Tab-separated table of C-alpha atoms and ligand atoms in Angstrom:
chain	number	residue	atom	x	y	z
A	1	MET	CA	-36.412	-39.370	-187.239
A	2	LYS	CA	-32.745	-40.244	-187.742
A	3	SER	CA	-31.774	-43.100	-190.040
A	4	THR	CA	-28.389	-44.678	-190.680
A	5	SER	CA	-28.974	-45.654	-194.312
A	6	SER	CA	-26.922	-43.678	-196.822
A	7	GLN	CA	-29.272	-43.510	-199.802
A	8	LYS	CA	-29.295	-40.061	-201.365
A	9	SER	CA	-32.492	-38.099	-200.813
A	10	LEU	CA	-34.826	-37.233	-203.707
A	11	PHE	CA	-33.729	-33.610	-203.325
A	12	LEU	CA	-29.992	-34.419	-203.638
A	13	ARG	CA	-30.595	-36.779	-206.553
A	14	THR	CA	-32.488	-33.992	-208.296
A	15	LEU	CA	-29.572	-31.593	-207.762
A	16	ASP	CA	-27.380	-34.288	-209.350
A	17	GLY	CA	-29.561	-33.862	-212.434
A	18	GLN	CA	-31.981	-36.742	-212.081
A	19	SER	CA	-35.319	-35.763	-213.583
A	20	ASN	CA	-38.536	-36.731	-211.911
A	21	ASP	CA	-40.645	-37.764	-214.840
A	22	ARG	CA	-44.230	-37.519	-213.624
A	23	SER	CA	-45.469	-39.986	-216.214
A	24	THR	CA	-43.780	-42.656	-214.120
A	25	GLU	CA	-45.512	-41.312	-210.993
A	26	LYS	CA	-42.387	-39.728	-209.618
A	27	ARG	CA	-42.577	-36.170	-208.402
A	28	SER	CA	-40.471	-33.042	-208.074
A	29	PRO	CA	-39.023	-32.539	-204.579
A	30	ALA	CA	-40.573	-29.558	-202.820
A	31	TRP	CA	-39.867	-26.828	-200.292
A	32	MET	CA	-40.842	-23.148	-199.995
A	33	MET	CA	-38.658	-20.099	-199.608
A	34	ARG	CA	-39.248	-18.625	-196.109
A	35	GLN	CA	-41.152	-21.787	-195.209
A	36	ALA	CA	-40.596	-21.093	-191.515
A	37	GLY	CA	-42.292	-17.829	-190.732
A	38	ARG	CA	-45.213	-15.724	-189.661
A	39	TYR	CA	-47.914	-17.545	-191.675
A	40	LEU	CA	-47.518	-20.408	-189.148
A	41	PRO	CA	-49.203	-19.987	-185.730
A	42	GLU	CA	-46.554	-22.237	-184.143
A	43	TYR	CA	-43.830	-19.881	-185.492
A	44	ARG	CA	-45.623	-16.829	-184.087
A	45	ALA	CA	-45.828	-18.544	-180.697
A	46	VAL	CA	-42.069	-19.305	-180.532
A	47	ARG	CA	-41.253	-15.849	-181.954
A	48	LYS	CA	-43.292	-14.193	-179.190
A	49	GLU	CA	-41.513	-16.179	-176.477
A	50	ALA	CA	-38.041	-15.639	-177.977
A	51	GLY	CA	-38.157	-11.851	-177.726
A	52	SER	CA	-36.359	-10.375	-180.705
A	53	PHE	CA	-35.964	-11.929	-184.146
A	54	LEU	CA	-32.173	-12.031	-183.651
A	55	ASP	CA	-32.580	-13.860	-180.330
A	56	LEU	CA	-34.675	-16.416	-182.197
A	57	CYS	CA	-31.949	-16.832	-184.866
A	58	LEU	CA	-29.034	-17.051	-182.434
A	59	ASN	CA	-30.560	-19.472	-179.939
A	60	PRO	CA	-29.990	-22.973	-181.374
A	61	GLU	CA	-32.947	-24.428	-179.480
A	62	THR	CA	-35.517	-21.992	-180.904
A	63	ALA	CA	-33.877	-21.844	-184.345
A	64	ILE	CA	-33.989	-25.666	-184.591
A	65	GLU	CA	-37.610	-25.720	-183.469
A	66	VAL	CA	-38.834	-23.191	-186.070
A	67	THR	CA	-36.774	-24.839	-188.853
A	68	LEU	CA	-38.561	-28.113	-188.156
A	69	GLN	CA	-42.102	-26.674	-187.921
A	70	PRO	CA	-42.859	-26.632	-191.689
A	71	ILE	CA	-41.269	-30.089	-192.079
A	72	ARG	CA	-43.559	-31.560	-189.413
A	73	ARG	CA	-46.640	-29.878	-190.841
A	74	PHE	CA	-46.101	-30.404	-194.585
A	75	GLY	CA	-43.313	-33.007	-194.985
A	76	PHE	CA	-41.210	-30.911	-197.375
A	77	ASP	CA	-38.143	-32.541	-198.944
A	78	ALA	CA	-35.780	-29.864	-197.618
A	79	ALA	CA	-35.373	-27.948	-194.381
A	80	ILE	CA	-33.625	-24.578	-194.613
A	81	LEU	CA	-31.587	-23.404	-191.659
A	82	PHE	CA	-33.552	-20.730	-189.810
A	83	SER	CA	-31.375	-17.645	-189.817
A	84	ASP	CA	-30.996	-14.491	-191.901
A	85	ILE	CA	-28.650	-13.149	-194.565
A	86	LEU	CA	-27.789	-10.229	-192.257
A	87	ILE	CA	-25.985	-12.520	-189.808
A	88	VAL	CA	-22.802	-11.961	-191.885
A	89	PRO	CA	-22.711	-8.162	-191.281
A	90	LEU	CA	-23.395	-8.920	-187.604
A	91	GLY	CA	-20.389	-11.299	-187.586
A	92	LEU	CA	-18.298	-8.540	-189.153
A	93	GLY	CA	-19.153	-6.304	-186.208
A	94	GLN	CA	-21.873	-4.126	-187.752
A	95	ASP	CA	-24.682	-3.124	-185.430
A	96	LEU	CA	-27.962	-4.841	-186.443
A	97	LYS	CA	-31.501	-4.741	-185.088
A	98	PHE	CA	-34.808	-5.945	-186.438
A	99	VAL	CA	-37.427	-3.336	-185.650
A	100	GLU	CA	-41.044	-4.501	-185.454
A	101	GLY	CA	-43.005	-3.305	-188.489
A	102	ARG	CA	-39.909	-1.819	-190.142
A	103	GLY	CA	-37.498	-4.697	-190.791
A	104	PRO	CA	-33.716	-4.655	-190.443
A	105	VAL	CA	-31.893	-1.540	-189.221
A	106	LEU	CA	-28.094	-1.418	-189.502
A	107	GLU	CA	-25.525	1.194	-188.621
A	108	ALA	CA	-25.045	2.399	-192.223
A	109	LEU	CA	-21.607	2.173	-193.785
A	110	SER	CA	-20.616	5.004	-196.170
A	111	LYS	CA	-17.969	5.395	-198.822
A	112	GLY	CA	-14.962	6.911	-197.077
A	113	ASP	CA	-15.639	4.995	-193.827
A	114	VAL	CA	-13.096	2.524	-192.484
A	115	LEU	CA	-14.076	-0.834	-193.959
A	116	PRO	CA	-14.934	-3.805	-191.755
A	117	THR	CA	-12.269	-6.506	-191.610
A	118	PHE	CA	-12.796	-10.248	-191.429
A	119	ASP	CA	-11.339	-12.065	-188.438
A	120	PRO	CA	-12.663	-15.656	-188.358
A	121	ILE	CA	-12.330	-15.939	-184.563
A	122	ALA	CA	-14.209	-12.716	-183.837
A	123	PHE	CA	-16.773	-13.658	-186.521
A	124	ASP	CA	-17.468	-17.094	-185.036
A	125	ALA	CA	-17.639	-15.640	-181.526
A	126	LYS	CA	-20.624	-13.580	-182.757
A	127	VAL	CA	-22.413	-16.063	-185.022
A	128	GLY	CA	-21.145	-19.520	-183.940
A	129	ALA	CA	-24.613	-20.357	-182.560
A	130	VAL	CA	-25.704	-20.774	-186.198
A	131	TYR	CA	-23.313	-23.722	-186.621
A	132	GLN	CA	-24.772	-25.328	-183.500
A	133	THR	CA	-28.236	-24.962	-185.026
A	134	VAL	CA	-27.016	-26.719	-188.185
A	135	SER	CA	-25.449	-29.624	-186.303
A	136	GLY	CA	-28.527	-29.971	-184.088
A	137	LEU	CA	-30.736	-30.093	-187.193
A	138	ARG	CA	-28.501	-32.696	-188.783
A	139	THR	CA	-29.124	-34.963	-185.785
A	140	GLU	CA	-32.873	-34.365	-185.844
A	141	LEU	CA	-33.468	-34.880	-189.557
A	142	ASP	CA	-33.639	-38.174	-191.407
A	143	ALA	CA	-31.093	-37.584	-194.187
A	144	ASP	CA	-32.839	-40.047	-196.537
A	145	LYS	CA	-35.977	-37.935	-196.462
A	146	THR	CA	-35.193	-34.330	-195.589
A	147	THR	CA	-32.174	-32.503	-196.969
A	148	LEU	CA	-30.665	-29.702	-194.898
A	149	ILE	CA	-29.982	-26.435	-196.740
A	150	GLY	CA	-27.526	-23.877	-195.375
A	151	PHE	CA	-27.382	-20.408	-196.914
A	152	ALA	CA	-25.923	-16.935	-197.079
A	153	GLY	CA	-26.773	-13.730	-198.879
A	154	ALA	CA	-24.738	-12.949	-201.982
A	155	PRO	CA	-22.309	-10.035	-201.423
A	156	TRP	CA	-24.226	-7.476	-203.529
A	157	THR	CA	-27.515	-8.007	-201.676
A	158	VAL	CA	-25.814	-8.031	-198.262
A	159	ALA	CA	-23.864	-4.870	-199.168
A	160	THR	CA	-27.105	-3.020	-199.997
A	161	TYR	CA	-28.327	-3.538	-196.415
A	162	MET	CA	-24.926	-2.591	-194.972
A	163	VAL	CA	-24.711	0.632	-196.969
A	164	GLU	CA	-28.364	1.736	-197.035
A	165	GLY	CA	-28.752	0.872	-193.343
A	166	GLY	CA	-31.757	-1.366	-194.058
A	167	SER	CA	-34.237	-2.094	-196.824
A	168	SER	CA	-34.209	0.317	-199.752
A	169	LYS	CA	-36.202	1.076	-202.893
A	170	ASP	CA	-33.462	2.287	-205.232
A	171	PHE	CA	-30.111	1.288	-203.620
A	172	ALA	CA	-28.865	4.764	-204.614
A	173	LYS	CA	-26.164	4.989	-201.938
A	174	THR	CA	-24.742	1.557	-202.677
A	175	LYS	CA	-24.755	2.076	-206.444
A	176	ASP	CA	-23.220	5.529	-206.070
A	177	TRP	CA	-20.362	4.048	-204.024
A	178	ALA	CA	-19.811	1.283	-206.603
A	179	PHE	CA	-19.714	3.830	-209.451
A	180	CYS	CA	-17.625	6.527	-207.683
A	181	GLN	CA	-15.140	4.338	-205.835
A	182	PRO	CA	-15.030	0.886	-207.432
A	183	ASP	CA	-11.729	0.164	-205.629
A	184	THR	CA	-13.022	0.637	-202.091
A	185	PHE	CA	-16.393	-0.933	-202.974
A	186	GLY	CA	-14.432	-3.878	-204.392
A	187	LYS	CA	-12.593	-4.146	-201.074
A	188	LEU	CA	-15.906	-4.302	-199.210
A	189	MET	CA	-17.018	-7.042	-201.609
A	190	ASP	CA	-13.732	-8.898	-200.963
A	191	VAL	CA	-14.449	-8.860	-197.222
A	192	LEU	CA	-17.940	-10.214	-197.892
A	193	VAL	CA	-16.640	-12.908	-200.254
A	194	GLU	CA	-14.024	-14.045	-197.747
A	195	SER	CA	-16.338	-14.070	-194.727
A	196	THR	CA	-19.129	-15.789	-196.676
A	197	ILE	CA	-16.767	-18.571	-197.811
A	198	HIS	CA	-15.813	-19.137	-194.180
A	199	TYR	CA	-19.432	-18.954	-192.983
A	200	LEU	CA	-20.625	-21.489	-195.585
A	201	ASN	CA	-17.706	-23.846	-194.957
A	202	GLN	CA	-18.585	-23.791	-191.256
A	203	GLN	CA	-22.216	-24.625	-192.085
A	204	ALA	CA	-21.043	-27.493	-194.325
A	205	ALA	CA	-18.739	-28.775	-191.557
A	206	ALA	CA	-21.711	-28.698	-189.162
A	207	GLY	CA	-23.836	-30.788	-191.545
A	208	ALA	CA	-25.460	-28.577	-194.202
A	209	GLU	CA	-25.872	-30.731	-197.322
A	210	VAL	CA	-26.731	-28.019	-199.866
A	211	LEU	CA	-25.770	-24.330	-199.846
A	212	LYS	CA	-27.939	-21.583	-201.277
A	213	LEU	CA	-26.868	-18.042	-202.193
A	214	PHE	CA	-29.584	-15.376	-202.206
A	215	ASP	CA	-28.960	-12.417	-204.512
A	216	THR	CA	-32.362	-10.878	-203.966
A	217	TRP	CA	-31.430	-7.469	-205.401
A	218	ALA	CA	-29.288	-8.601	-208.380
A	219	GLY	CA	-31.979	-7.150	-210.670
A	220	ALA	CA	-31.213	-3.594	-209.522
A	221	LEU	CA	-27.849	-3.581	-211.327
A	222	SER	CA	-27.104	-2.619	-214.918
A	223	PRO	CA	-25.405	-5.351	-216.977
A	224	ASN	CA	-21.731	-4.479	-216.452
A	225	GLN	CA	-22.267	-3.664	-212.765
A	226	ARG	CA	-24.162	-6.925	-212.368
A	227	GLU	CA	-21.211	-8.850	-213.778
A	228	LEU	CA	-18.806	-7.109	-211.360
A	229	TRP	CA	-20.853	-7.059	-208.170
A	230	SER	CA	-23.341	-9.905	-208.481
A	231	ARG	CA	-22.169	-12.706	-210.780
A	232	LYS	CA	-18.412	-12.630	-210.126
A	233	PRO	CA	-18.583	-12.563	-206.311
A	234	ILE	CA	-21.027	-15.502	-206.435
A	235	GLU	CA	-18.603	-17.399	-208.657
A	236	ARG	CA	-15.722	-16.618	-206.278
A	237	ILE	CA	-17.691	-17.838	-203.255
A	238	ILE	CA	-18.581	-21.125	-204.930
A	239	ALA	CA	-14.955	-21.663	-206.031
A	240	GLY	CA	-13.729	-20.765	-202.527
A	241	VAL	CA	-16.088	-23.166	-200.754
A	242	ARG	CA	-15.266	-25.921	-203.239
A	243	LYS	CA	-11.598	-25.825	-202.125
A	244	THR	CA	-12.735	-27.251	-198.781
A	245	ASN	CA	-15.996	-28.933	-199.839
A	246	PRO	CA	-15.527	-30.021	-203.457
A	247	ASP	CA	-18.806	-31.942	-203.709
A	248	ILE	CA	-21.373	-29.802	-201.928
A	249	PRO	CA	-24.168	-28.703	-204.287
A	250	PHE	CA	-25.092	-25.023	-204.576
A	251	ILE	CA	-28.340	-23.316	-205.506
A	252	VAL	CA	-28.033	-19.768	-206.852
A	253	PHE	CA	-30.965	-17.341	-206.672
A	254	ALA	CA	-30.272	-14.185	-208.691
A	255	ARG	CA	-33.607	-12.439	-208.481
A	256	GLY	CA	-34.916	-9.983	-211.043
A	257	VAL	CA	-32.257	-10.377	-213.729
A	258	GLY	CA	-34.690	-11.665	-216.382
A	259	PRO	CA	-33.150	-13.413	-219.392
A	260	ALA	CA	-29.662	-12.479	-218.080
A	261	LEU	CA	-30.106	-15.476	-215.768
A	262	THR	CA	-28.302	-17.340	-218.573
A	263	ASP	CA	-25.102	-15.591	-217.306
A	264	TYR	CA	-25.519	-17.428	-213.991
A	265	ASP	CA	-26.234	-20.800	-215.576
A	266	GLY	CA	-23.543	-23.432	-215.064
A	267	MET	CA	-21.921	-22.066	-211.872
A	268	SER	CA	-24.105	-24.139	-209.552
A	269	GLU	CA	-25.990	-27.425	-209.534
A	270	GLY	CA	-29.317	-25.698	-208.907
A	271	LEU	CA	-30.587	-22.455	-210.394
A	272	ALA	CA	-33.602	-20.822	-208.732
A	273	LEU	CA	-36.138	-18.986	-210.904
A	274	ASP	CA	-38.023	-15.907	-209.764
A	275	THR	CA	-41.675	-15.284	-210.551
A	276	SER	CA	-41.037	-13.249	-213.701
A	277	LEU	CA	-39.581	-16.101	-215.761
A	278	ALA	CA	-41.729	-18.427	-217.825
A	279	PRO	CA	-40.790	-21.999	-216.886
A	280	GLU	CA	-40.960	-22.878	-220.607
A	281	TRP	CA	-38.342	-20.194	-221.355
A	282	ALA	CA	-36.182	-21.374	-218.455
A	283	ARG	CA	-36.260	-24.946	-219.629
A	284	GLU	CA	-35.282	-23.929	-223.148
A	285	ASN	CA	-32.529	-21.482	-222.197
A	286	LEU	CA	-31.074	-22.665	-218.888
A	287	THR	CA	-29.536	-25.976	-219.822
A	288	LYS	CA	-26.264	-26.065	-217.868
A	289	ALA	CA	-27.524	-26.222	-214.280
A	290	ASN	CA	-28.327	-29.779	-213.220
A	291	ALA	CA	-31.693	-28.696	-211.845
A	292	LEU	CA	-34.040	-25.708	-211.977
A	293	GLN	CA	-35.992	-24.562	-208.931
A	294	GLY	CA	-39.206	-22.575	-208.740
A	295	ASN	CA	-41.258	-20.641	-209.434
A	296	LEU	CA	-44.823	-20.349	-208.188
A	297	ASP	CA	-45.928	-16.769	-207.528
A	298	PRO	CA	-46.327	-16.377	-203.723
A	299	ILE	CA	-49.552	-14.453	-204.426
A	300	ALA	CA	-50.989	-17.482	-206.254
A	301	LEU	CA	-50.555	-19.229	-202.914
A	302	VAL	CA	-52.523	-16.446	-201.229
A	303	ALA	CA	-55.217	-16.657	-203.934
A	304	GLY	CA	-55.671	-20.444	-203.701
A	305	GLY	CA	-58.512	-22.219	-205.510
A	306	ALA	CA	-58.487	-23.093	-209.215
A	307	ALA	CA	-55.897	-20.396	-209.998
A	308	LEU	CA	-53.385	-22.011	-207.647
A	309	ASP	CA	-53.929	-25.487	-209.102
A	310	ALA	CA	-53.597	-24.139	-212.651
A	311	GLU	CA	-50.299	-22.359	-211.874
A	312	VAL	CA	-48.831	-25.424	-210.167
A	313	ASP	CA	-49.864	-27.654	-213.082
A	314	ARG	CA	-48.421	-25.227	-215.624
A	315	ILE	CA	-45.006	-25.246	-213.886
A	316	LEU	CA	-44.940	-29.021	-213.432
A	317	THR	CA	-45.938	-29.609	-217.054
A	318	ALA	CA	-43.281	-27.220	-218.348
A	319	MET	CA	-40.619	-28.951	-216.220
A	320	ASP	CA	-41.729	-32.523	-216.840
A	321	GLY	CA	-38.643	-34.575	-217.711
A	322	ARG	CA	-36.222	-31.811	-216.522
A	323	ALA	CA	-34.640	-32.121	-213.066
A	324	HIS	CA	-36.790	-29.705	-211.088
A	325	VAL	CA	-37.413	-28.612	-207.506
A	326	ILE	CA	-40.866	-27.152	-207.034
A	327	ASN	CA	-40.731	-23.958	-204.965
A	328	LEU	CA	-41.967	-20.379	-204.961
A	329	GLY	CA	-40.454	-17.585	-207.058
A	330	HIS	CA	-39.891	-15.606	-203.825
A	331	GLY	CA	-40.635	-16.016	-200.108
A	332	ILE	CA	-44.046	-17.011	-198.767
A	333	ILE	CA	-45.862	-14.017	-197.362
A	334	PRO	CA	-47.336	-13.816	-193.850
A	335	GLN	CA	-51.005	-13.614	-194.947
A	336	THR	CA	-50.860	-16.959	-196.813
A	337	PRO	CA	-53.644	-19.268	-195.568
A	338	ILE	CA	-52.300	-22.600	-194.332
A	339	SER	CA	-55.119	-24.370	-196.181
A	340	HIS	CA	-53.631	-23.065	-199.458
A	341	VAL	CA	-50.207	-24.482	-198.600
A	342	GLU	CA	-51.996	-27.778	-197.931
A	343	GLN	CA	-53.671	-27.506	-201.323
A	344	PHE	CA	-50.244	-26.901	-202.947
A	345	VAL	CA	-48.714	-29.895	-201.151
A	346	LYS	CA	-51.595	-32.103	-202.289
A	347	ARG	CA	-51.416	-30.893	-205.878
A	348	ILE	CA	-47.707	-31.667	-206.208
A	349	GLY	CA	-48.225	-35.145	-204.790
A	350	LEU	CA	-46.127	-34.758	-201.656
B	401	LIG	O1	-36.447	-19.544	-195.857
B	401	LIG	C1	-36.480	-19.738	-194.617
B	401	LIG	O2	-37.493	-20.194	-194.013
B	401	LIG	C2	-35.198	-19.550	-193.811
B	401	LIG	C3	-35.026	-18.340	-193.137
B	401	LIG	C4	-34.737	-17.028	-193.861
B	401	LIG	C5	-35.143	-15.785	-193.327
B	401	LIG	N1	-34.614	-14.796	-194.085
B	401	LIG	C6	-35.981	-15.638	-192.116
B	401	LIG	C7	-36.628	-14.342	-191.848
B	401	LIG	C8	-33.993	-16.757	-195.014
B	401	LIG	C9	-33.369	-17.728	-195.999
B	401	LIG	C10	-33.903	-15.333	-195.132
B	401	LIG	C11	-33.138	-14.648	-196.188
B	401	LIG	C12	-33.276	-13.198	-196.332
B	401	LIG	N2	-33.322	-12.247	-195.353
B	401	LIG	C13	-33.264	-12.539	-197.583
B	401	LIG	C14	-33.075	-13.192	-198.917
B	401	LIG	C15	-34.267	-13.955	-199.371
B	401	LIG	C16	-35.439	-13.113	-199.787
B	401	LIG	O3	-36.499	-13.248	-199.165
B	401	LIG	O4	-35.299	-12.380	-200.777
B	401	LIG	C17	-33.361	-11.160	-197.325
B	401	LIG	C18	-33.395	-10.053	-198.347
B	401	LIG	C19	-33.390	-10.991	-195.907
B	401	LIG	C20	-33.404	-9.706	-195.144
B	401	LIG	C21	-34.591	-9.568	-194.267
B	401	LIG	N3	-34.876	-10.400	-193.206
B	401	LIG	C22	-35.609	-8.576	-194.325
B	401	LIG	C23	-35.684	-7.476	-195.372
B	401	LIG	C24	-36.494	-8.846	-193.280
B	401	LIG	C25	-37.691	-8.014	-192.866
B	401	LIG	C26	-38.866	-8.262	-193.736
B	401	LIG	C27	-39.803	-9.244	-193.097
B	401	LIG	O5	-40.256	-10.164	-193.803
B	401	LIG	O6	-40.106	-9.067	-191.923
B	401	LIG	C28	-36.052	-10.013	-192.606
B	401	LIG	C29	-36.689	-10.666	-191.434
B	401	LIG	C30	-36.966	-12.131	-191.518
B	401	LIG	N4	-36.081	-13.076	-191.972
B	401	LIG	C31	-38.144	-12.807	-191.071
B	401	LIG	C32	-37.943	-14.174	-191.263
B	401	LIG	C33	-38.868	-15.303	-190.897
B	401	LIG	C34	-39.345	-12.140	-190.416
B	401	LIG	C35	-38.975	-11.776	-189.019
B	401	LIG	C36	-40.083	-11.908	-188.000
B	401	LIG	O7	-40.464	-13.019	-187.613
B	401	LIG	O8	-40.549	-10.851	-187.534
């Protein structure tokens, strides 16, 4: 698959701001959040063999294999490193397990507890396999065709898992800590900012060409808390990584913030839209990012048929002439029929 030519991929050109005007038969580059996962029988087979989900993430051979599965099947323009946002707490020494049918379970951190510290050597000893996965992928992928995305969770979202001990509905413990003890919560965020800068720089050194930050739970915060704990830490991470990697493009996904997404506009080359935003609104109001990404409803992909085609067409029409990456507004869900992903791929002209 490897090629030696140095032409920039369609995906990277789009993140530079090049629009893919469909009237001239060009197309938006495409990939899907959580494109490697349980909706694919070949993923379920490797997952079963690997044992635990963490074993799958931390074994470069299996992580490379599952990263490549959706590329082989659908020919997406980007491959995203197969890993998880909770690898950072693991690197910081927090106990982490993925329990079947329940999701992530962490040894919960409480306000008043001794905070984790970041030691790059200890961190890499725990998670260094991820960098091997990235460099292995870089060798496997043809850079002209398939762009390699590295990623991390944004500090707020990662902190919610560290403090709640897993998934949560209201993030009450994390928010309470941030309100009652902003100093110590700020110190926890500092540790996450510092370790995430290191983690992303290591991915870039290993060959990641784009970096994405997932702030899945940004929408749970009130406006001033969101500025403190979601937007600012993201800005600090991007600035920190840029000291070592001045040219690497970022995609920011701040989910659930609604029209306040304008606050995040201009920090990164790509801005990812969740399902709630009208693409017409986004185009009108988010003008600083080079490119917008999104935002098909993952359930439209489950529904399929005429509804799926209509949604895809609506997004592409709204984004025509604007640099745009077609993607979902959130991760693909396990019950998605593969035939509907094929329908999506056909409709976008991949
Ligand atoms: O996009 C990709 O294909 C790359 C891999 C990827 C995974 N998780 C694999 C995964 C990425 C980018 C993530 C990010 C992630 N992880 C986020 C942010 C993005 C989002 O979806 O909002 C969050 C919040 C997590 C935390 C997490 N990981 C939870 C809550 C769970 C359990 C829920 C579930 O779907 O099972 C996971 C597990 C997980 N991460 C799976 C996969 C493929 C499923 C594990 C399995 O195979 O059993």
